[in-house]
Amino acid sequence: MPAHMRAFREAVAVVTGGASGIGQALCKELGQRGATVVVADRNGSGAAEVAAAIAAAGGQAQAHAVDVTSWEAVEALVAGVVEQHGRLDYLFNNAGIGVLAEERDATLADWHKVLAVNLWGVIHGVRAAYPRMLRQGFGHIINTASLAGLTPAPMEVSYTASKHAVVGLSCALRVEAADLGVRVSVVCPGLIDTPILHTTEMRAVDGEGVRALIASGKPMAPAACAGVILRGVEKNKAIIVVGPLGRFGWWLTRLSPGLAMWFWRTQFLRRLRALRH
């Protein structure tokens, strides 16, 4: 059996946001690699479809309808998985949403909505899984952030704030967890072709124009993204940057934060402002 499959064979993995996009691709790839996959999503029917597809392909999967903004729901999910399987090897805190708007057009409700899923959803997952992983003496928590967690992303101020927080949370927890047997990684994808490109709420811009602009950047397929993520998990990488735009954006920000801000303003923000209405 190839080494890349042995790392996940017979492991127990929970994936939030598993009904679509990167989460769905992770679930299917984990299933192919022999893991028992717990597909968790607010969309219970969608999670069930993914679990059924994994089972039809010969894998092991189960579905759970879970709203990650609810501590009680996430705690019950993780507790139930550990009780049923005796352990939890991987937790992918992957659920996420966004609102595309300049801050002058955003609302306080937008902030609450984005932070509830993107930040508190991750916190809930960590708080539920980390103590159990400490007790069992092993485990790997993988939090999905974004390139927007490493570099400024105009017109996504709340999203950028949430993802920077996830990067900081993950890196700090990784330092604490390293001597206690638990691994922590954070995933920072660039442009990925997921349903979020179509479901993201937009304020004061032409949605079709925005989607066309994003499509022109040739987003990476979710399956390819999942492959990069799992290779990074196998290597226990602290920060897993995915895609050409992700690697370029992170490199540019580290090279010169001021140059990165200039780039995003001139090459991205101005194009989006041209679609403002």
Short mmCIF file of N, CA, C and O in Angstrom, two decimals, residues 213-268:
data_model
loop_
_atom_site.label_atom_id
_atom_site.label_comp_id
_atom_site.label_asym_id
_atom_site.label_seq_id
_atom_site.Cartn_x
_atom_site.Cartn_y
_atom_site.Cartn_z
N LEU A 213 -15.10 37.53 -12.80
CA LEU A 213 -13.74 37.97 -12.52
C LEU A 213 -12.96 36.88 -11.78
O LEU A 213 -11.81 36.59 -12.12
N ILE A 214 -13.60 36.26 -10.82
CA ILE A 214 -12.94 35.20 -10.06
C ILE A 214 -12.66 34.00 -10.96
O ILE A 214 -11.58 33.41 -10.91
N ALA A 215 -13.61 33.65 -11.81
CA ALA A 215 -13.42 32.52 -12.71
C ALA A 215 -12.26 32.74 -13.67
O ALA A 215 -11.58 31.78 -14.07
N SER A 216 -12.03 34.00 -14.02
CA SER A 216 -10.91 34.30 -14.93
C SER A 216 -9.56 33.99 -14.30
O SER A 216 -8.56 33.86 -15.00
N GLY A 217 -9.54 33.86 -12.98
CA GLY A 217 -8.30 33.52 -12.29
C GLY A 217 -8.02 32.03 -12.27
O GLY A 217 -7.04 31.59 -11.67
N LYS A 218 -8.86 31.23 -12.92
CA LYS A 218 -8.70 29.77 -13.04
C LYS A 218 -8.54 29.11 -11.68
O LYS A 218 -7.47 28.62 -11.31
N PRO A 219 -9.62 29.08 -10.89
CA PRO A 219 -9.56 28.46 -9.56
C PRO A 219 -9.18 26.99 -9.62
O PRO A 219 -9.51 26.28 -10.58
N MET A 220 -8.50 26.53 -8.59
CA MET A 220 -8.10 25.13 -8.48
C MET A 220 -9.32 24.26 -8.15
O MET A 220 -10.21 24.68 -7.42
N ALA A 221 -9.33 23.05 -8.68
CA ALA A 221 -10.41 22.10 -8.37
C ALA A 221 -10.31 21.65 -6.92
O ALA A 221 -9.20 21.46 -6.40
N PRO A 222 -11.44 21.46 -6.24
CA PRO A 222 -11.42 21.03 -4.84
C PRO A 222 -10.65 19.72 -4.62
O PRO A 222 -9.98 19.57 -3.60
N ALA A 223 -10.77 18.78 -5.55
CA ALA A 223 -10.06 17.50 -5.39
C ALA A 223 -8.56 17.70 -5.35
O ALA A 223 -7.85 17.07 -4.54
N ALA A 224 -8.05 18.58 -6.21
CA ALA A 224 -6.62 18.86 -6.21
C ALA A 224 -6.21 19.55 -4.92
O ALA A 224 -5.15 19.28 -4.34
N CYS A 225 -7.08 20.46 -4.44
CA CYS A 225 -6.83 21.15 -3.18
C CYS A 225 -6.76 20.15 -2.03
O CYS A 225 -5.86 20.22 -1.18
N ALA A 226 -7.69 19.20 -2.00
CA ALA A 226 -7.70 18.19 -0.94
C ALA A 226 -6.42 17.37 -0.94
O ALA A 226 -5.88 17.04 0.13
N GLY A 227 -5.92 17.06 -2.12
CA GLY A 227 -4.67 16.31 -2.20
C GLY A 227 -3.51 17.07 -1.59
O GLY A 227 -2.68 16.49 -0.86
N VAL A 228 -3.43 18.36 -1.87
CA VAL A 228 -2.36 19.19 -1.30
C VAL A 228 -2.49 19.24 0.22
O VAL A 228 -1.50 19.15 0.96
N ILE A 229 -3.71 19.41 0.69
CA ILE A 229 -3.94 19.49 2.14
C ILE A 229 -3.49 18.21 2.83
O ILE A 229 -2.77 18.25 3.84
N LEU A 230 -3.90 17.06 2.31
CA LEU A 230 -3.56 15.80 2.98
C LEU A 230 -2.07 15.51 2.91
O LEU A 230 -1.51 14.92 3.84
N ARG A 231 -1.41 15.94 1.84
CA ARG A 231 0.06 15.80 1.81
C ARG A 231 0.69 16.66 2.90
O ARG A 231 1.66 16.25 3.55
N GLY A 232 0.15 17.85 3.10
CA GLY A 232 0.66 18.71 4.17
C GLY A 232 0.41 18.13 5.54
O GLY A 232 1.25 18.22 6.44
N VAL A 233 -0.76 17.50 5.72
CA VAL A 233 -1.08 16.86 7.00
C VAL A 233 -0.13 15.71 7.26
O VAL A 233 0.38 15.54 8.38
N GLU A 234 0.13 14.91 6.24
CA GLU A 234 1.08 13.79 6.38
C GLU A 234 2.45 14.28 6.85
O GLU A 234 3.11 13.63 7.66
N LYS A 235 2.86 15.42 6.34
CA LYS A 235 4.17 15.97 6.68
C LYS A 235 4.13 16.80 7.96
O LYS A 235 5.16 17.35 8.37
N ASN A 236 2.95 16.91 8.58
CA ASN A 236 2.77 17.71 9.78
C ASN A 236 3.25 19.14 9.58
O ASN A 236 3.92 19.73 10.43
N LYS A 237 2.87 19.74 8.45
CA LYS A 237 3.23 21.12 8.19
C LYS A 237 2.40 22.05 9.05
O LYS A 237 1.20 21.83 9.26
N ALA A 238 3.01 23.10 9.54
CA ALA A 238 2.30 24.06 10.37
C ALA A 238 1.29 24.85 9.56
O ALA A 238 0.13 25.01 9.96
N ILE A 239 1.72 25.38 8.42
CA ILE A 239 0.87 26.18 7.55
C ILE A 239 0.89 25.54 6.17
O ILE A 239 1.95 25.40 5.54
N ILE A 240 -0.29 25.12 5.71
CA ILE A 240 -0.41 24.45 4.41
C ILE A 240 -1.02 25.44 3.43
O ILE A 240 -2.23 25.71 3.47
N VAL A 241 -0.20 26.01 2.58
CA VAL A 241 -0.65 27.00 1.60
C VAL A 241 -0.98 26.28 0.30
O VAL A 241 -0.18 25.47 -0.18
N VAL A 242 -2.15 26.56 -0.25
CA VAL A 242 -2.64 25.81 -1.41
C VAL A 242 -2.84 26.72 -2.61
O VAL A 242 -3.50 27.76 -2.51
N GLY A 243 -2.30 26.29 -3.75
CA GLY A 243 -2.56 26.97 -5.02
C GLY A 243 -1.56 28.05 -5.36
O GLY A 243 -0.91 28.63 -4.48
N PRO A 244 -1.44 28.36 -6.66
CA PRO A 244 -0.48 29.38 -7.11
C PRO A 244 -0.73 30.75 -6.49
O PRO A 244 0.21 31.42 -6.06
N LEU A 245 -2.00 31.18 -6.45
CA LEU A 245 -2.29 32.49 -5.87
C LEU A 245 -1.96 32.49 -4.39
O LEU A 245 -1.44 33.49 -3.86
N GLY A 246 -2.24 31.39 -3.70
CA GLY A 246 -1.91 31.29 -2.29
C GLY A 246 -0.43 31.44 -2.04
O GLY A 246 0.00 32.22 -1.17
N ARG A 247 0.36 30.70 -2.81
CA ARG A 247 1.82 30.76 -2.63
C ARG A 247 2.36 32.14 -2.98
O ARG A 247 3.23 32.69 -2.27
N PHE A 248 1.84 32.73 -4.07
CA PHE A 248 2.31 34.07 -4.46
C PHE A 248 1.93 35.11 -3.42
O PHE A 248 2.75 35.95 -3.03
N GLY A 249 0.67 35.06 -2.96
CA GLY A 249 0.22 36.06 -2.00
C GLY A 249 0.98 36.00 -0.70
O GLY A 249 1.32 37.04 -0.12
N TRP A 250 1.26 34.79 -0.23
CA TRP A 250 2.00 34.65 1.03
C TRP A 250 3.45 35.10 0.85
O TRP A 250 4.01 35.79 1.71
N TRP A 251 4.06 34.74 -0.27
CA TRP A 251 5.44 35.17 -0.55
C TRP A 251 5.52 36.69 -0.61
O TRP A 251 6.42 37.29 -0.01
N LEU A 252 4.58 37.31 -1.33
CA LEU A 252 4.62 38.76 -1.48
C LEU A 252 4.44 39.46 -0.15
O LEU A 252 5.12 40.45 0.15
N THR A 253 3.54 38.97 0.69
CA THR A 253 3.30 39.60 1.99
C THR A 253 4.51 39.49 2.89
O THR A 253 4.85 40.44 3.61
N ARG A 254 5.18 38.34 2.86
CA ARG A 254 6.39 38.19 3.67
C ARG A 254 7.53 39.04 3.14
O ARG A 254 8.33 39.58 3.89
N LEU A 255 7.60 39.17 1.82
CA LEU A 255 8.66 39.98 1.21
C LEU A 255 8.49 41.45 1.55
O LEU A 255 9.43 42.13 1.97
N SER A 256 7.26 41.94 1.39
CA SER A 256 6.99 43.36 1.63
C SER A 256 5.51 43.57 1.90
O SER A 256 4.70 43.55 0.95
N PRO A 257 5.12 43.74 3.15
CA PRO A 257 3.70 43.99 3.45
C PRO A 257 3.14 45.18 2.69
O PRO A 257 1.99 45.15 2.23
N GLY A 258 3.94 46.23 2.55
CA GLY A 258 3.48 47.41 1.82
C GLY A 258 3.24 47.11 0.36
O GLY A 258 2.24 47.58 -0.22
N LEU A 259 4.12 46.32 -0.24
CA LEU A 259 3.95 45.95 -1.65
C LEU A 259 2.72 45.07 -1.82
O LEU A 259 1.99 45.21 -2.81
N ALA A 260 2.47 44.20 -0.86
CA ALA A 260 1.28 43.34 -0.93
C ALA A 260 0.01 44.19 -0.88
O ALA A 260 -0.94 43.94 -1.63
N MET A 261 -0.02 45.19 -0.01
CA MET A 261 -1.19 46.05 0.07
C MET A 261 -1.40 46.81 -1.23
O MET A 261 -2.52 46.97 -1.71
N TRP A 262 -0.31 47.26 -1.85
CA TRP A 262 -0.39 47.94 -3.15
C TRP A 262 -0.95 46.99 -4.20
O TRP A 262 -1.82 47.37 -5.00
N PHE A 263 -0.47 45.76 -4.20
CA PHE A 263 -0.93 44.78 -5.19
C PHE A 263 -2.42 44.52 -5.06
O PHE A 263 -3.16 44.56 -6.05
N TRP A 264 -2.90 44.26 -3.85
CA TRP A 264 -4.31 43.96 -3.67
C TRP A 264 -5.18 45.16 -3.99
O TRP A 264 -6.31 45.01 -4.48
N ARG A 265 -4.68 46.36 -3.74
CA ARG A 265 -5.47 47.56 -4.05
C ARG A 265 -5.56 47.78 -5.56
O ARG A 265 -6.64 48.06 -6.09
N THR A 266 -4.44 47.65 -6.26
CA THR A 266 -4.42 47.99 -7.69
C THR A 266 -4.88 46.84 -8.58
O THR A 266 -5.49 47.08 -9.63
N GLN A 267 -4.61 45.61 -8.18
CA GLN A 267 -4.91 44.47 -9.05
C GLN A 267 -6.22 43.78 -8.69
O GLN A 267 -6.72 42.97 -9.48
N PHE A 268 -6.77 44.06 -7.53
CA PHE A 268 -7.97 43.36 -7.10
C PHE A 268 -9.09 44.33 -6.73
O PHE A 268 -10.16 44.31 -7.32
#
